Amino acid sequence: MDAESLLLSLELAAGSGLGLSPDRRAALLTSLQLVKRDYRYDRVLFWGRILGIVADYYIAQGLSEDQLAPRKTLYSLNCIEWSLLPPATEERATQMAMVKGRFMGDPSHEYEHTEFQKMTAEDDVVVQVKEETRLVSVIDQIDKAVAIIPRGALFKTPFGPVHVNRTFEGLPLSEARKLSSYFHFREPVGLKNKTLLEKADLDPSLDFLDSLEHDIPKGSWSIQMERGNSLVVLRSLLWPGFTFFHTPRTRNHGYIYVGTGSWSIQMERGNSLVVLRSLLWPGFTFFHTPRTRNHGYIYVGTGEKNMDLPFML
Amino acid sequence: MEDSTTLKQEKENQQLAEAVQPWEEETAASPQDLGPESFGPWEVEWAPDPGPRPRSSRARTPEPVGPVAEQAASSSPPSPQKPLSTLARQDLGALRQLDRITNGTLDAGTPLSDPPGQSTDARESAPPSQSGQDTSALTQQPDPSSKPSKPQELRPGSAQEEAWSSHQNRDQPGPKASEAAPSTLEIAVQNAKVYLLRASSKTGLNLYDHLSNMLTKILDERPENAIDFIETISQDVKMAHFSKKLDTLQNENEMLPTYEMAERQKALFLQGHLEGADQELEDEIAESSLPNVVESAFYFEQAGVGLGTDETYRIFLALKQLTDTHPVQRCRFWGKILGLEMNYIVAEVEFREGEDEEVEEEDATEAEERDNGESEVDKDEEDELPKSFYKPPQAIPKEESRTGANKYVYFVCNEPGRPWVKLPSVSPAQIVTARNIKKFFTGRLDAPIISYPPFPGNESNYLRAQIARISAGTHVSPLGFYQFGEEEGEEEEEVESGRDSFEENPDFEGIQVLDLVESLSNWVHHVQHILPQGRCTWFNPIAKNEEEEEEDEEKEEPDYIEQEVGPPLLTPISEDLEIQNIPAWTTRLSSSLIPQYGTAVLQSNLWPGAYAFCTGKKFENFYIGWGHKYSVDNYTPPVPPPVYQEYPSGPEIIEMDDPSVEEEQAFKAAQEAAELAPEDNEETGEGEDDADN
């Protein structure tokens, strides 16, 4: 959520119980302004907080004028003194996949895990990982997976950089209920793979990101021919409940998905507030007030991904 | 050639004169009037017959604008400039000439057909001063039957020419320029305006109106740095044309849900006092049953937990509504459980004496169970085929209301203002199953729970089971706030799990907040532990088996089941089990800066979202979250039940071989030997046969 409209955003996101105590709130309002000045950011987002056992990490992100440029991430334990985090790398992310359990709340805390080396069959190597690096990779993963914006809140300028759309007036009510009107707030991944026909309907200045409706992870599929080769059925194994059927040599085809994605959309406060909560990263809340410019997201959680999603839907 | 050029000049001048006049009269305030109607003169002009023709809805773009622009362009270099006085004279004959031309061309019937593409190419490539060549092509009459596609093609060219001409005009030095400047400039301006006012053949909009609307919008709204997003403003203005017009037949109902919810919530604020009752008495009732939600929300806010201010207050009002409409002894705001479509707001309620509304449903379930039992018993042994020996395991009965896991009644609603729904009481089977599954709540109480192992009930039962588990695990109070009741404790001695009732300690003096933060042993559970059996008090399933034992004597005696025992009531939370090196509880001080006014905040790591605060004297518990337990490892579904083994191959399974010939012969010999001895066996044999039949 934007540092400038922090108070309103916190009030709107409060429905999930993600509050900030008054002293933290006041401290943030003070210190984020200074962060913006000292680091010369164009925008500062209060990204959220990661709950540790001993203490919590408060996370802020600084954005340059190009909204999609790599973001700088800062963390703080007391909401006053901020320290910059190193950028995330792929290598670290694979290392972090081994580490389980809660964050401690101490950046210098070291996790140990044994790594089995194939080269030397003698003994396992004990790898020590700092909690700070784990924090980096978790924030990066969450950002890539679930950071989102409503359609139209950003627009791509003719020169390439992505700017905040100042004429954005919020999604209309009819659109606010659709997953397709929310985009991932990161470099598009699936957009390049779209066909020309799909791209034809897109508005190049607005639809330059991946929308959430394609959020189903590419999993393994089971293909079966049924009814004496007159029907092809594809079933997703990763997302039980998704079935695609097609009758060869006719135009009949379609699919049905019984279940929800990894998002929960709700209209709250008498339809005057849309709230999306991530099920994959519990603790991540995005809100948008239709027909106004208020939107933002915040993460308050333990920094752990929900791996049990297929069972829980 | 000459003839055509003069004609062209005349025509153009005449048009200009005609076209300029109306626009000079028009004010900029009403640009809409310059719609298709303003092309009236040209349409008449270019019509094959000057009679009245039906005006097409689509605005015809006037063709000669392009050439006009060229004319202006070519005149700015030292080509002989016509004085304006000649324009007027030529205007007089223009119409007549026009008629002659049109008639002539129509009579001839062979209009010059020039492919539009070629003409434009030629015109663009030709320098403007030598534009005679292509203007001849342009003077041809448009075939009235042909589509007016040419003007569109000419448009870019003419625009370029205009730009060029105006540029020339500005750069021209010398006195000649000053003489010609007003006229050419004027003409150029007019030409530009004509061009801007052309309506698009597709949408009917024109650029002039669009720009003026854009500027109006910008000047009205005064955004900062408007130049940075002029494109989107333009887009918005265009979009506004397609905005939905209100249909007079039907009202717009897009906002209906919003209004509906506002209406419901308005009722919360309009709750009047119960009239007729004594004011003081009523106040007493209200104070005793309604919790102080706002106060505890304030302390939770210090801790950084809880809902927004306005939502809290609405829930407060909704709780007031609940206590006013039900015979409530004590009420508490339990928390909020998030769902996929809607959330649940949960209120914990203790009814006053003489409530039970649950009798009916309990009876129904018991009746069902009885029916099942009877149906099995009723089957007389008509057939000698073996029946199934399998008997379902002993159903463990529910605990009575007001005891154990059913001590409190829970009401839920999706949003403050919506009606409260009472959750059914929980059965041990549901709790046991709920421990094995992990499901998201949808927000609809009647949604089915599809899971393995099968869950006995729908979402309302699952919700109730989760509430029972969370309450049993996370409801804590500071040490000494509650104490065991004197008289009831003695009655409960037969139950070894400890006394299950407590009362507030009137002499509780409070605990230092810092002590609460530093030591977990200052917090105690005040809700009974739920045993693995799914109940708080032990139920011996073997006791009921005695009646059945007579029937199946072959069945092995079930082993004596060890009684399950959990931690007794008011156990400190420091003895809670760890979750793989993670402590079960985390304590904090709400404000590290001002510790003397801080509150102690306790959060559960086993049930993320469960919090408690204590200010020394006051304390409260609160849950907000998805309603799931924390586990370090991922959820694994329970293993399938063991496969039943088949019968072992014993003497009752294995058959003998068929009797061989030798055996039968030996048997026959033995029979014959036996027949010699008795004589009167034929009659008896017949008699036996009759009996068999």
PDB file of C-alpha atoms in Angstrom, chain A residues 11 14-17 19-23 25 49 52-56 100-102 165-167 173-174 203 260 264-266 268-271 277-279 282 291 304 306-309 311-313, chain B residues 223-225 229 232 235-236 254-255 257-258 261 301-302 304 306-311 336 338-343 415 438-440 582-583 586 588 590-591 605 624 626 628 630 633-635 637:
ATOM      1  CA  GLU A  11      -8.352   0.923   7.631  1.00  0.00           C
ATOM      2  CA  ALA A  14      -8.375  -4.244   8.514  1.00  0.00           C
ATOM      3  CA  GLY A  15     -11.135  -6.711   7.709  1.00  0.00           C
ATOM      4  CA  SER A  16      -8.586  -9.497   7.667  1.00  0.00           C
ATOM      5  CA  GLY A  17      -7.277  -8.563  11.049  1.00  0.00           C
ATOM      6  CA  GLY A  19      -3.742  -4.146  11.800  1.00  0.00           C
ATOM      7  CA  LEU A  20      -0.911  -2.041  13.021  1.00  0.00           C
ATOM      8  CA  SER A  21      -0.774  -0.757  16.517  1.00  0.00           C
ATOM      9  CA  PRO A  22      -0.984   3.025  16.857  1.00  0.00           C
ATOM     10  CA  ASP A  23       2.668   3.421  17.747  1.00  0.00           C
ATOM     11  CA  ARG A  25       1.441   3.319  12.529  1.00  0.00           C
ATOM     12  CA  ARG A  49       5.108  -7.527   7.869  1.00  0.00           C
ATOM     13  CA  GLY A  52       8.612 -13.949  13.577  1.00  0.00           C
ATOM     14  CA  ILE A  53       8.618 -15.798  16.832  1.00  0.00           C
ATOM     15  CA  VAL A  54      10.608 -13.197  18.668  1.00  0.00           C
ATOM     16  CA  ALA A  55      10.001 -10.104  16.571  1.00  0.00           C
ATOM     17  CA  ASP A  56       8.329  -9.045  13.337  1.00  0.00           C
ATOM     18  CA  LYS A 100      11.025 -24.887   6.811  1.00  0.00           C
ATOM     19  CA  GLY A 101       9.347 -23.453   9.813  1.00  0.00           C
ATOM     20  CA  ARG A 102       8.787 -19.995  11.173  1.00  0.00           C
ATOM     21  CA  ASN A 165      -2.308   5.887 -14.507  1.00  0.00           C
ATOM     22  CA  ARG A 166      -3.541   9.125 -13.125  1.00  0.00           C
ATOM     23  CA  THR A 167      -6.866   8.942 -14.853  1.00  0.00           C
ATOM     24  CA  LEU A 173     -18.693  -2.934 -10.199  1.00  0.00           C
ATOM     25  CA  SER A 174     -19.334  -5.358 -12.990  1.00  0.00           C
ATOM     26  CA  ASP A 203      -5.368  -2.752 -25.078  1.00  0.00           C
ATOM     27  CA  THR A 260     -11.637 -21.598  -6.747  1.00  0.00           C
ATOM     28  CA  SER A 264     -10.651 -15.495  -2.657  1.00  0.00           C
ATOM     29  CA  ILE A 265     -12.601 -12.474  -3.872  1.00  0.00           C
ATOM     30  CA  GLN A 266     -15.161 -10.933  -1.624  1.00  0.00           C
ATOM     31  CA  GLU A 268     -17.398  -6.375   1.744  1.00  0.00           C
ATOM     32  CA  ARG A 269     -19.082  -3.528   3.537  1.00  0.00           C
ATOM     33  CA  GLY A 270     -22.161  -3.678   1.427  1.00  0.00           C
ATOM     34  CA  ASN A 271     -20.353  -4.051  -1.891  1.00  0.00           C
ATOM     35  CA  ARG A 277      -7.024 -12.714  -0.127  1.00  0.00           C
ATOM     36  CA  SER A 278      -4.354 -15.049  -1.307  1.00  0.00           C
ATOM     37  CA  LEU A 279      -4.825 -18.654  -0.336  1.00  0.00           C
ATOM     38  CA  PRO A 282      -2.020 -16.799   3.653  1.00  0.00           C
ATOM     39  CA  ARG A 291     -15.044   3.674  -8.467  1.00  0.00           C
ATOM     40  CA  GLU A 304       5.311 -19.527   4.576  1.00  0.00           C
ATOM     41  CA  ASN A 306       0.489 -22.802   1.765  1.00  0.00           C
ATOM     42  CA  MET A 307       1.432 -26.098   0.175  1.00  0.00           C
ATOM     43  CA  ASP A 308      -1.799 -27.804   1.151  1.00  0.00           C
ATOM     44  CA  LEU A 309      -3.970 -25.804  -1.187  1.00  0.00           C
ATOM     45  CA  PHE A 311      -6.505 -30.474  -0.307  1.00  0.00           C
ATOM     46  CA  MET A 312      -8.178 -27.482   1.161  1.00  0.00           C
ATOM     47  CA  LEU A 313     -10.400 -26.429  -1.708  1.00  0.00           C
TER      48      LEU A 313
ATOM     49  CA  PRO B 223      -4.748  18.092 -12.907  1.00  0.00           C
ATOM     50  CA  GLU B 224      -1.033  18.559 -12.298  1.00  0.00           C
ATOM     51  CA  ASN B 225       1.248  18.000 -15.290  1.00  0.00           C
ATOM     52  CA  PHE B 229      -1.195  11.825 -19.563  1.00  0.00           C
ATOM     53  CA  THR B 232      -5.529   8.913 -21.417  1.00  0.00           C
ATOM     54  CA  GLN B 235      -9.271   8.258 -24.326  1.00  0.00           C
ATOM     55  CA  ASP B 236     -11.579   9.088 -21.451  1.00  0.00           C
ATOM     56  CA  GLU B 254     -26.080  -1.943 -10.514  1.00  0.00           C
ATOM     57  CA  MET B 255     -25.978  -0.446  -7.064  1.00  0.00           C
ATOM     58  CA  PRO B 257     -26.707  -4.756  -3.390  1.00  0.00           C
ATOM     59  CA  THR B 258     -24.994  -1.753  -1.900  1.00  0.00           C
ATOM     60  CA  MET B 261     -26.714  -3.810   2.695  1.00  0.00           C
ATOM     61  CA  GLU B 301      -5.650  -2.381  18.439  1.00  0.00           C
ATOM     62  CA  GLN B 302      -2.768  -1.475  20.722  1.00  0.00           C
ATOM     63  CA  GLY B 304      -1.892  -4.507  16.315  1.00  0.00           C
ATOM     64  CA  GLY B 306      -8.338  -6.746  15.202  1.00  0.00           C
ATOM     65  CA  LEU B 307     -10.763  -5.292  12.747  1.00  0.00           C
ATOM     66  CA  GLY B 308     -11.276  -1.761  11.575  1.00  0.00           C
ATOM     67  CA  THR B 309     -12.973   0.774  13.748  1.00  0.00           C
ATOM     68  CA  ASP B 310     -16.249   0.960  11.882  1.00  0.00           C
ATOM     69  CA  GLU B 311     -16.534  -2.780  11.392  1.00  0.00           C
ATOM     70  CA  LYS B 336     -13.945 -13.817  12.679  1.00  0.00           C
ATOM     71  CA  LEU B 338     -12.333 -15.933   6.837  1.00  0.00           C
ATOM     72  CA  GLY B 339     -13.936 -17.795   3.969  1.00  0.00           C
ATOM     73  CA  LEU B 340     -13.664 -17.957   0.215  1.00  0.00           C
ATOM     74  CA  GLU B 341     -16.889 -16.170  -0.648  1.00  0.00           C
ATOM     75  CA  MET B 342     -17.986 -14.696   2.657  1.00  0.00           C
ATOM     76  CA  ASN B 343     -16.648 -14.530   6.172  1.00  0.00           C
ATOM     77  CA  GLU B 415     -21.808  -9.568   7.848  1.00  0.00           C
ATOM     78  CA  LYS B 438      -8.037 -29.239   6.235  1.00  0.00           C
ATOM     79  CA  LYS B 439     -10.603 -27.340   4.236  1.00  0.00           C
ATOM     80  CA  PHE B 440     -11.255 -23.741   3.381  1.00  0.00           C
ATOM     81  CA  ILE B 582       8.670 -23.799  17.852  1.00  0.00           C
ATOM     82  CA  PRO B 583       7.174 -22.586  21.112  1.00  0.00           C
ATOM     83  CA  THR B 586       4.642 -15.877  21.787  1.00  0.00           C
ATOM     84  CA  ARG B 588       4.896  -9.374  23.613  1.00  0.00           C
ATOM     85  CA  SER B 590       2.243  -3.875  22.962  1.00  0.00           C
ATOM     86  CA  SER B 591       4.478  -0.829  23.181  1.00  0.00           C
ATOM     87  CA  ASN B 605       1.702 -20.246  17.136  1.00  0.00           C
ATOM     88  CA  ILE B 624      -9.228 -14.005  13.333  1.00  0.00           C
ATOM     89  CA  TRP B 626      -8.800 -19.025   8.199  1.00  0.00           C
ATOM     90  CA  HIS B 628      -6.681 -23.817  10.410  1.00  0.00           C
ATOM     91  CA  TYR B 630      -0.393 -24.640  11.968  1.00  0.00           C
ATOM     92  CA  ASP B 633       5.162 -30.028   7.470  1.00  0.00           C
ATOM     93  CA  ASN B 634       2.598 -30.003   4.754  1.00  0.00           C
ATOM     94  CA  TYR B 635      -0.755 -31.600   5.217  1.00  0.00           C
ATOM     95  CA  PRO B 637      -4.107 -37.059   3.971  1.00  0.00           C
TER      96      PRO B 637
END
